[in-house]
């Protein structure tokens, strides 16, 4: 008898109609569209030999072998003369194992908002208009309140005790609230938390650079274009491009600061995106992220021209799937973004994400961070991955799909819904273009 085994790093994920194979080492996803392909792999995974598998699925052995040779050529599995049972490749504890062992899920990253004032005046900003969660990459939120009175070192100590490794400080512009920023950054440095500060760089002074010194941290800066005309027009502040260039030049003097550029574009040509990338790379930027603004006429009407255009720009298609191993196992444990992160707003509210303003799960003025992450109201967000709701739980691509839940909520009114930019219907097993 001859058997066929998928390699340990190749995982079969079943959907309602079809199935897929995730190759975690080479970050590939293969769609088993033919029903007998799925049935064949399922039978083999259950220890059935090749000949009996053909009989069970109603396909002649020659055809089954031809299909399996194709999988072997793709380095997804191999023929064996006998049964071989090998543990699946799992670089992390799965949620089921975690619950069985009674392990406490730890935080890995926390965002703290220290200012609601911004040093930019972007004409396209949604500040004060209620749509910043979809529009603003800077994190500016309408609020007249101050951060409630609390012991900064106590907060940082609680974060460290909860397993937090990374602290991201943002606003507005954190450098407009220097005292709060410096207290928080100093406390984080003293307990060895990885730290990033998000700032447009417009108000950075010699005092600020002196405080940063050679501190081991990252800076995140918004970039709107590779020229003064484009950048200053987008920010609404004359001289903001020169301030950005000065920040880039100053930062290159420190080998310990990681600089990330959040490139913000709105319906720009690909050539312009490439020009921005080239300029930033020449300026010593280590990481470049692209964010696209939602236009002001974007509505929740899924049939509106603006919604259709935006979905077309970001639609998911079969060829788009390239799934990193880390993402696969994050999605297997819970929500891709919210399972190990929290955000604290300027008013002390604790959120699953800094943009999830409508989903408050606690407040540091009334309870500790540890109490928040132990509360059931937090579990709903932490464990709310694609496996937790229909139709996504019936999709064979669910462990490779990482949509923005808040954008989905804006379009459909709920965040546990088929993604706003998804073009695959798992209930029918068809793509929209078919």
Tab-separated table of C-alpha atoms in Angstrom, residues 163-335:
chain	number	residue	atom	x	y	z
A	163	UNK	CA	3.380	40.948	29.300
A	164	UNK	CA	3.394	44.133	27.226
A	165	UNK	CA	6.563	44.432	25.158
A	166	UNK	CA	5.788	47.381	22.890
A	167	UNK	CA	4.382	50.808	23.729
A	168	UNK	CA	3.212	53.126	20.954
A	169	UNK	CA	2.672	56.779	21.939
A	170	UNK	CA	0.549	58.935	19.673
A	171	UNK	CA	-1.838	61.867	19.513
A	172	UNK	CA	-2.523	64.262	17.858
A	173	UNK	CA	1.066	65.227	18.222
A	174	UNK	CA	2.520	63.886	21.499
A	175	UNK	CA	5.137	66.657	21.484
A	176	UNK	CA	2.367	69.201	22.110
A	177	UNK	CA	1.983	67.597	25.581
A	178	UNK	CA	5.678	67.349	26.420
A	179	UNK	CA	5.391	66.682	30.134
A	180	UNK	CA	3.048	63.721	29.711
A	181	UNK	CA	5.132	62.367	26.835
A	182	UNK	CA	8.424	62.646	28.707
A	183	UNK	CA	7.025	61.041	31.880
A	184	UNK	CA	5.548	58.147	29.920
A	185	UNK	CA	8.632	57.605	27.746
A	186	UNK	CA	10.985	57.719	30.730
A	187	UNK	CA	8.881	55.198	32.658
A	188	UNK	CA	8.758	52.869	29.631
A	189	UNK	CA	12.517	53.144	29.148
A	190	UNK	CA	13.170	52.257	32.789
A	191	UNK	CA	11.323	48.910	32.441
A	192	UNK	CA	12.797	48.173	28.996
A	193	UNK	CA	9.614	48.444	26.933
A	194	UNK	CA	10.082	48.773	23.189
A	195	UNK	CA	8.736	52.200	22.301
A	196	UNK	CA	7.563	54.146	19.247
A	197	UNK	CA	6.365	57.745	19.090
A	198	UNK	CA	4.149	58.960	16.251
A	199	UNK	CA	4.636	62.619	15.327
A	200	UNK	CA	4.489	64.871	12.248
A	201	UNK	CA	7.764	66.396	13.461
A	202	UNK	CA	6.633	69.993	12.993
A	203	UNK	CA	7.106	71.149	16.607
A	204	UNK	CA	10.226	69.116	17.500
A	205	UNK	CA	12.641	71.411	19.338
A	206	UNK	CA	16.233	71.114	20.504
A	207	UNK	CA	14.814	70.298	23.935
A	208	UNK	CA	12.887	67.394	22.404
A	209	UNK	CA	15.943	66.061	20.566
A	210	UNK	CA	17.909	66.415	23.772
A	211	UNK	CA	15.340	64.317	25.606
A	212	UNK	CA	15.313	61.691	22.866
A	213	UNK	CA	19.097	61.696	22.850
A	214	UNK	CA	20.249	58.264	21.815
A	215	UNK	CA	17.149	56.628	23.302
A	216	UNK	CA	16.410	53.249	21.775
A	217	UNK	CA	12.998	53.898	20.240
A	218	UNK	CA	11.171	54.231	16.940
A	219	UNK	CA	9.647	57.287	15.334
A	220	UNK	CA	6.615	57.143	13.034
A	221	UNK	CA	6.030	60.133	10.764
A	222	UNK	CA	3.167	60.836	8.322
A	223	UNK	CA	4.307	61.647	4.770
A	224	UNK	CA	1.991	63.084	2.126
A	225	UNK	CA	4.340	63.501	-0.825
A	226	UNK	CA	7.925	63.686	-2.018
A	227	UNK	CA	7.778	67.419	-2.798
A	228	UNK	CA	7.159	70.536	-0.734
A	229	UNK	CA	4.108	71.499	-2.791
A	230	UNK	CA	2.353	68.147	-2.309
A	231	UNK	CA	3.221	67.694	1.371
A	232	UNK	CA	2.457	71.237	2.546
A	233	UNK	CA	-0.825	71.332	0.618
A	234	UNK	CA	-1.919	68.060	2.226
A	235	UNK	CA	-0.931	69.092	5.769
A	236	UNK	CA	-2.214	72.672	5.560
A	237	UNK	CA	0.967	73.887	7.261
A	238	UNK	CA	3.587	75.839	5.356
A	239	UNK	CA	7.045	74.569	6.197
A	240	UNK	CA	5.901	71.089	7.272
A	241	UNK	CA	7.918	69.498	4.459
A	242	UNK	CA	11.090	71.303	5.566
A	243	UNK	CA	10.411	70.114	9.122
A	244	UNK	CA	10.058	66.564	7.823
A	245	UNK	CA	13.356	66.800	5.952
A	246	UNK	CA	15.049	68.148	9.078
A	247	UNK	CA	13.662	65.222	11.088
A	248	UNK	CA	14.996	62.731	8.548
A	249	UNK	CA	18.421	64.358	8.588
A	250	UNK	CA	18.543	64.537	12.382
A	251	UNK	CA	17.406	60.974	12.803
A	252	UNK	CA	20.184	59.647	10.558
A	253	UNK	CA	22.645	60.775	13.216
A	254	UNK	CA	21.354	58.038	15.533
A	255	UNK	CA	21.874	54.400	14.655
A	256	UNK	CA	19.480	53.265	17.401
A	257	UNK	CA	16.273	54.923	16.223
A	258	UNK	CA	14.053	53.014	13.815
A	259	UNK	CA	12.186	55.395	11.518
A	260	UNK	CA	8.857	54.403	9.955
A	261	UNK	CA	7.087	56.531	7.354
A	262	UNK	CA	3.289	56.339	7.148
A	263	UNK	CA	2.770	57.397	3.535
A	264	UNK	CA	-0.735	58.782	3.124
A	265	UNK	CA	-2.154	58.875	-0.380
A	266	UNK	CA	-5.561	59.559	-1.878
A	267	UNK	CA	-6.223	58.245	-5.375
A	268	UNK	CA	-2.609	58.928	-6.375
A	269	UNK	CA	-0.895	57.342	-9.347
A	270	UNK	CA	1.481	54.452	-8.817
A	271	UNK	CA	4.354	56.575	-10.159
A	272	UNK	CA	3.854	59.063	-7.331
A	273	UNK	CA	3.846	56.276	-4.763
A	274	UNK	CA	7.123	55.014	-6.211
A	275	UNK	CA	8.606	58.517	-6.098
A	276	UNK	CA	7.747	58.827	-2.391
A	277	UNK	CA	9.274	55.428	-1.659
A	278	UNK	CA	12.514	56.282	-3.453
A	279	UNK	CA	12.815	59.632	-1.672
A	280	UNK	CA	12.216	58.113	1.763
A	281	UNK	CA	14.635	55.235	1.208
A	282	UNK	CA	17.329	57.703	0.208
A	283	UNK	CA	16.557	59.583	3.441
A	284	UNK	CA	17.333	56.577	5.618
A	285	UNK	CA	13.776	55.447	6.386
A	286	UNK	CA	13.823	51.798	7.455
A	287	UNK	CA	10.112	50.998	7.050
A	288	UNK	CA	7.477	52.417	4.707
A	289	UNK	CA	3.746	51.802	5.121
A	290	UNK	CA	1.123	52.943	2.629
A	291	UNK	CA	-2.224	54.259	3.884
A	292	UNK	CA	-4.963	55.442	1.530
A	293	UNK	CA	-7.497	58.007	2.597
A	294	UNK	CA	-11.184	57.352	2.273
A	295	UNK	CA	-12.672	60.142	0.165
A	296	UNK	CA	-15.210	62.452	1.790
A	297	UNK	CA	-18.049	61.103	-0.386
A	298	UNK	CA	-17.496	57.566	0.927
A	299	UNK	CA	-20.828	56.366	2.323
A	300	UNK	CA	-22.160	53.240	3.998
A	301	UNK	CA	-24.271	52.565	0.893
A	302	UNK	CA	-22.589	49.432	-0.494
A	303	UNK	CA	-23.964	50.202	-3.957
A	304	UNK	CA	-22.708	53.799	-4.130
A	305	UNK	CA	-20.071	54.601	-6.790
A	306	UNK	CA	-17.521	55.709	-4.150
A	307	UNK	CA	-17.919	52.497	-2.159
A	308	UNK	CA	-17.623	50.351	-5.284
A	309	UNK	CA	-14.518	52.260	-6.404
A	310	UNK	CA	-12.863	51.862	-3.024
A	311	UNK	CA	-13.671	48.158	-2.867
A	312	UNK	CA	-12.225	47.764	-6.370
A	313	UNK	CA	-9.013	49.425	-5.212
A	314	UNK	CA	-8.587	47.087	-2.243
A	315	UNK	CA	-10.523	44.001	-3.291
A	316	UNK	CA	-9.276	40.553	-2.353
A	317	UNK	CA	-8.711	38.215	-5.283
A	318	UNK	CA	-7.364	34.637	-5.510
A	319	UNK	CA	-3.908	35.744	-6.578
A	320	UNK	CA	-3.603	38.133	-3.640
A	321	UNK	CA	-3.155	35.447	-1.004
A	322	UNK	CA	0.326	35.255	0.413
A	323	UNK	CA	0.014	34.409	4.075
A	324	UNK	CA	2.914	34.806	6.527
A	325	UNK	CA	3.195	32.058	9.136
A	326	UNK	CA	2.672	34.517	11.989
A	327	UNK	CA	-0.610	35.762	10.516
A	328	UNK	CA	-1.906	32.211	10.046
A	329	UNK	CA	-1.441	31.342	13.707
A	330	UNK	CA	-2.667	34.717	14.961
A	331	UNK	CA	-5.915	34.142	13.071
A	332	UNK	CA	-6.106	30.624	14.504
A	333	UNK	CA	-6.015	32.103	18.027
A	334	UNK	CA	-8.437	35.000	17.689
A	335	UNK	CA	-8.788	38.465	16.197
